[in-house]
Amino acid sequence: VSIIGPSGGGKSTFLRCLNLLEQPTSGQILFDGTDICSIKGKAIDQCRQRMGMVFQHFNLFNNKTVLENIMLAPVHVRCKGLHGAKRKEEVKKIREQAMGLLARINMQDKADVYPSTLSGGQKQRVAIVRSLAMNPDVILFDEPTSALDPEMVGEVLDLMKSLADEGMTMVIVTHEMGFAKEVANRVIFIDDGKILEEATPEEFFNHPKNPRLKDFLSKVLV
Protein backbone atom coordinates (compact mmCIF):
# COMPACT_ATOMS: atom_id res chain seq x y z
CA VAL A 1 0.00 0.00 0.00
CA SER A 2 1.47 3.37 -1.02
CA ILE A 3 0.39 6.50 0.83
CA ILE A 4 0.89 9.81 -0.92
CA GLY A 5 -0.14 13.39 -0.26
CA PRO A 6 1.19 16.87 0.52
CA SER A 7 3.65 17.53 3.35
CA GLY A 8 1.90 18.04 6.67
CA GLY A 9 -1.18 16.15 5.51
CA GLY A 10 -0.95 13.44 8.17
CA LYS A 11 0.77 10.60 6.28
CA SER A 12 3.58 9.98 8.77
CA THR A 13 1.24 10.38 11.75
CA PHE A 14 -1.06 7.76 10.23
CA LEU A 15 1.90 5.40 9.73
CA ARG A 16 3.10 5.92 13.31
CA CYS A 17 -0.39 5.13 14.57
CA LEU A 18 -0.21 1.72 12.88
CA ASN A 19 2.47 0.50 15.30
CA LEU A 20 1.31 2.71 18.17
CA LEU A 21 4.29 5.08 18.18
CA GLU A 22 1.42 7.58 18.20
CA GLN A 23 -1.63 6.64 20.25
CA PRO A 24 -4.84 6.93 18.20
CA THR A 25 -7.59 8.86 20.00
CA SER A 26 -10.45 7.09 18.18
CA GLY A 27 -11.20 4.41 15.62
CA GLN A 28 -9.77 0.92 15.17
CA ILE A 29 -6.57 -0.56 13.76
CA LEU A 30 -7.17 -4.19 12.94
CA PHE A 31 -4.01 -6.28 12.73
CA ASP A 32 -4.48 -10.00 12.18
CA GLY A 33 -8.06 -9.71 13.47
CA THR A 34 -7.16 -7.82 16.68
CA ASP A 35 -7.92 -4.16 17.36
CA ILE A 36 -4.46 -3.09 18.50
CA CYS A 37 -5.75 0.27 19.76
CA SER A 38 -7.16 -1.60 22.75
CA ILE A 39 -3.96 -3.43 23.77
CA LYS A 40 -1.64 -2.20 26.53
CA GLY A 41 1.81 -2.77 28.04
CA LYS A 42 3.83 -5.76 26.88
CA ALA A 43 1.20 -6.67 24.29
CA ILE A 44 2.16 -3.51 22.38
CA ASP A 45 5.81 -4.66 22.22
CA GLN A 46 4.70 -8.11 21.04
CA CYS A 47 2.66 -6.47 18.30
CA ARG A 48 5.59 -4.25 17.27
CA GLN A 49 7.84 -7.31 16.95
CA ARG A 50 5.69 -8.31 13.98
CA MET A 51 5.97 -4.88 12.34
CA GLY A 52 9.23 -3.57 10.90
CA MET A 53 9.69 0.19 10.70
CA VAL A 54 12.04 2.01 8.34
CA PHE A 55 12.52 5.72 8.96
CA GLN A 56 13.37 8.62 6.71
CA HIS A 57 16.69 9.28 8.48
CA PHE A 58 17.75 5.63 8.94
CA ASN A 59 17.86 5.72 12.79
CA LEU A 60 20.88 3.42 12.92
CA PHE A 61 22.90 3.37 16.14
CA ASN A 62 26.15 5.17 15.30
CA ASN A 63 28.06 3.58 18.20
CA LYS A 64 27.37 0.06 16.90
CA THR A 65 28.71 -1.65 13.79
CA VAL A 66 26.46 -2.51 10.86
CA LEU A 67 26.29 -6.14 12.03
CA GLU A 68 25.53 -5.12 15.63
CA ASN A 69 22.71 -2.86 14.41
CA ILE A 70 21.09 -5.77 12.57
CA MET A 71 21.57 -8.25 15.43
CA LEU A 72 20.44 -5.96 18.25
CA ALA A 73 16.68 -6.57 18.22
CA PRO A 74 16.79 -10.35 17.49
CA VAL A 75 19.34 -10.88 20.28
CA HIS A 76 17.26 -8.82 22.72
CA VAL A 77 14.08 -10.76 21.92
CA ARG A 78 15.30 -14.30 21.17
CA CYS A 79 18.03 -14.56 23.79
CA LYS A 80 15.94 -13.32 26.69
CA GLY A 81 16.30 -15.79 29.53
CA LEU A 82 18.99 -17.85 27.77
CA HIS A 83 22.38 -18.41 29.38
CA GLY A 84 25.68 -20.12 28.66
CA ALA A 85 25.89 -22.50 25.69
CA LYS A 86 22.24 -22.01 24.69
CA ARG A 87 22.67 -18.25 24.46
CA LYS A 88 25.92 -18.63 22.49
CA GLU A 89 24.21 -20.98 20.03
CA GLU A 90 21.28 -18.60 19.51
CA VAL A 91 23.59 -15.59 19.04
CA LYS A 92 25.56 -17.60 16.47
CA LYS A 93 22.34 -18.33 14.52
CA ILE A 94 21.32 -14.66 14.65
CA ARG A 95 24.76 -13.62 13.41
CA GLU A 96 24.54 -16.07 10.48
CA GLN A 97 21.10 -14.72 9.56
CA ALA A 98 22.35 -11.14 9.80
CA MET A 99 25.31 -11.93 7.52
CA GLY A 100 22.89 -13.56 5.10
CA LEU A 101 20.84 -10.36 5.01
CA LEU A 102 23.97 -8.30 4.38
CA ALA A 103 24.90 -10.66 1.55
CA ARG A 104 21.49 -10.02 0.05
CA ILE A 105 22.34 -6.33 -0.34
CA ASN A 106 26.00 -7.03 -1.28
CA MET A 107 27.29 -5.41 1.89
CA GLN A 108 28.81 -8.33 3.79
CA ASP A 109 32.18 -6.55 3.59
CA LYS A 110 30.68 -3.68 5.63
CA ALA A 111 29.64 -5.88 8.59
CA ASP A 112 32.25 -4.46 10.98
CA VAL A 113 32.20 -0.81 9.95
CA TYR A 114 30.21 1.97 11.62
CA PRO A 115 27.23 3.69 9.96
CA SER A 116 29.10 7.01 9.73
CA THR A 117 31.32 5.49 7.01
CA LEU A 118 28.37 4.52 4.78
CA SER A 119 26.58 6.44 2.04
CA GLY A 120 22.92 7.37 2.55
CA GLY A 121 21.78 4.60 0.21
CA GLN A 122 23.86 2.03 2.09
CA LYS A 123 22.50 3.22 5.46
CA GLN A 124 18.93 2.90 4.27
CA ARG A 125 19.50 -0.59 2.85
CA VAL A 126 20.99 -1.62 6.21
CA ALA A 127 17.95 -0.11 7.96
CA ILE A 128 15.66 -2.20 5.73
CA VAL A 129 17.48 -5.50 6.35
CA ARG A 130 17.61 -4.64 10.06
CA SER A 131 13.81 -4.63 10.04
CA LEU A 132 13.83 -7.92 8.08
CA ALA A 133 15.96 -9.54 10.80
CA MET A 134 12.85 -9.79 13.01
CA ASN A 135 10.91 -11.69 10.29
CA PRO A 136 8.04 -9.18 10.39
CA ASP A 137 4.57 -9.72 8.93
CA VAL A 138 4.53 -6.15 7.63
CA ILE A 139 7.08 -3.35 7.17
CA LEU A 140 6.16 0.32 7.53
CA PHE A 141 8.26 2.77 5.48
CA ASP A 142 8.20 6.47 6.33
CA GLU A 143 9.49 8.31 3.23
CA PRO A 144 12.49 5.96 2.94
CA THR A 145 14.12 7.78 0.02
CA SER A 146 13.46 11.45 0.75
CA ALA A 147 16.75 11.96 2.65
CA LEU A 148 18.83 10.37 -0.13
CA ASP A 149 20.77 11.89 -3.00
CA PRO A 150 18.90 11.20 -6.28
CA GLU A 151 21.53 8.71 -7.51
CA MET A 152 21.13 6.62 -4.35
CA VAL A 153 17.34 6.36 -4.53
CA GLY A 154 17.39 3.56 -7.12
CA GLU A 155 19.34 1.07 -5.00
CA VAL A 156 16.85 1.43 -2.12
CA LEU A 157 13.80 1.20 -4.38
CA ASP A 158 15.24 -1.92 -6.06
CA LEU A 159 15.47 -3.64 -2.66
CA MET A 160 11.89 -2.62 -1.83
CA LYS A 161 10.70 -3.92 -5.21
CA SER A 162 12.31 -7.30 -4.55
CA LEU A 163 10.53 -7.46 -1.16
CA ALA A 164 7.22 -6.69 -2.87
CA ASP A 165 7.88 -9.44 -5.44
CA GLU A 166 8.42 -11.90 -2.58
CA GLY A 167 5.04 -11.03 -1.10
CA MET A 168 6.12 -8.86 1.85
CA THR A 169 3.26 -6.66 3.05
CA MET A 170 4.47 -3.05 3.05
CA VAL A 171 2.85 0.27 3.86
CA ILE A 172 4.92 3.01 2.26
CA VAL A 173 4.66 6.77 2.71
CA THR A 174 6.42 8.03 -0.41
CA HIS A 175 6.89 10.91 -2.83
CA GLU A 176 8.11 8.51 -5.53
CA MET A 177 5.07 8.45 -7.81
CA GLY A 178 6.66 6.13 -10.38
CA PHE A 179 7.43 3.61 -7.65
CA ALA A 180 3.87 3.78 -6.26
CA LYS A 181 2.53 3.29 -9.78
CA GLU A 182 4.73 0.28 -10.50
CA VAL A 183 4.83 -1.60 -7.19
CA ALA A 184 1.71 -0.80 -5.16
CA ASN A 185 -1.49 -2.85 -5.15
CA ARG A 186 -3.35 0.07 -3.58
CA VAL A 187 -2.64 3.79 -3.41
CA ILE A 188 -4.11 6.07 -0.75
CA PHE A 189 -4.22 9.88 -0.89
CA ILE A 190 -4.18 11.66 2.47
CA ASP A 191 -4.61 15.41 2.98
CA ASP A 192 -5.50 17.38 6.09
CA GLY A 193 -5.67 14.18 8.13
CA LYS A 194 -8.27 12.53 5.91
CA ILE A 195 -8.17 9.73 3.34
CA LEU A 196 -9.63 11.45 0.30
CA GLU A 197 -9.17 8.67 -2.24
CA GLU A 198 -8.11 5.02 -2.36
CA ALA A 199 -7.80 2.96 -5.54
CA THR A 200 -5.63 0.69 -7.65
CA PRO A 201 -2.61 2.48 -9.16
CA GLU A 202 -4.17 2.40 -12.63
CA GLU A 203 -7.43 3.97 -11.43
CA PHE A 204 -5.68 6.33 -9.00
CA PHE A 205 -3.23 7.90 -11.45
CA ASN A 206 -5.23 7.69 -14.69
CA HIS A 207 -8.75 8.38 -13.44
CA PRO A 208 -8.57 10.37 -10.18
CA LYS A 209 -11.97 11.42 -8.84
CA ASN A 210 -11.28 13.73 -5.89
CA PRO A 211 -10.64 17.37 -6.96
CA ARG A 212 -7.83 17.78 -4.41
CA LEU A 213 -6.11 14.65 -5.74
CA LYS A 214 -6.49 15.88 -9.33
CA ASP A 215 -4.86 19.16 -8.33
CA PHE A 216 -2.06 17.35 -6.46
CA LEU A 217 -1.28 15.00 -9.35
CA SER A 218 -1.25 17.87 -11.84
CA LYS A 219 1.64 19.38 -9.86
CA VAL A 220 3.71 16.26 -9.17
CA LEU A 221 3.28 14.30 -12.41
CA VAL A 222 5.17 15.77 -15.37
Short mmCIF file of C-alpha atoms in Angstrom, two decimals, residues 12 21 28 36 38 46-47 69 77 86-87 90 107 110 114 117 119 130 140 149 158 177 189-190 201 221:
data_model
loop_
_atom_site.label_atom_id
_atom_site.label_comp_id
_atom_site.label_asym_id
_atom_site.label_seq_id
_atom_site.Cartn_x
_atom_site.Cartn_y
_atom_site.Cartn_z
CA SER A 12 3.58 9.98 8.77
CA LEU A 21 4.29 5.08 18.18
CA GLN A 28 -9.77 0.92 15.17
CA ILE A 36 -4.46 -3.09 18.50
CA SER A 38 -7.16 -1.60 22.75
CA GLN A 46 4.70 -8.11 21.04
CA CYS A 47 2.66 -6.47 18.30
CA ASN A 69 22.71 -2.86 14.41
CA VAL A 77 14.08 -10.76 21.92
CA LYS A 86 22.24 -22.01 24.69
CA ARG A 87 22.67 -18.25 24.46
CA GLU A 90 21.28 -18.60 19.51
CA MET A 107 27.29 -5.41 1.89
CA LYS A 110 30.68 -3.68 5.63
CA TYR A 114 30.21 1.97 11.62
CA THR A 117 31.32 5.49 7.01
CA SER A 119 26.58 6.44 2.04
CA ARG A 130 17.61 -4.64 10.06
CA LEU A 140 6.16 0.32 7.53
CA ASP A 149 20.77 11.89 -3.00
CA ASP A 158 15.24 -1.92 -6.06
CA MET A 177 5.07 8.45 -7.81
CA PHE A 189 -4.22 9.88 -0.89
CA ILE A 190 -4.18 11.66 2.47
CA PRO A 201 -2.61 2.48 -9.16
CA LEU A 221 3.28 14.30 -12.41
#
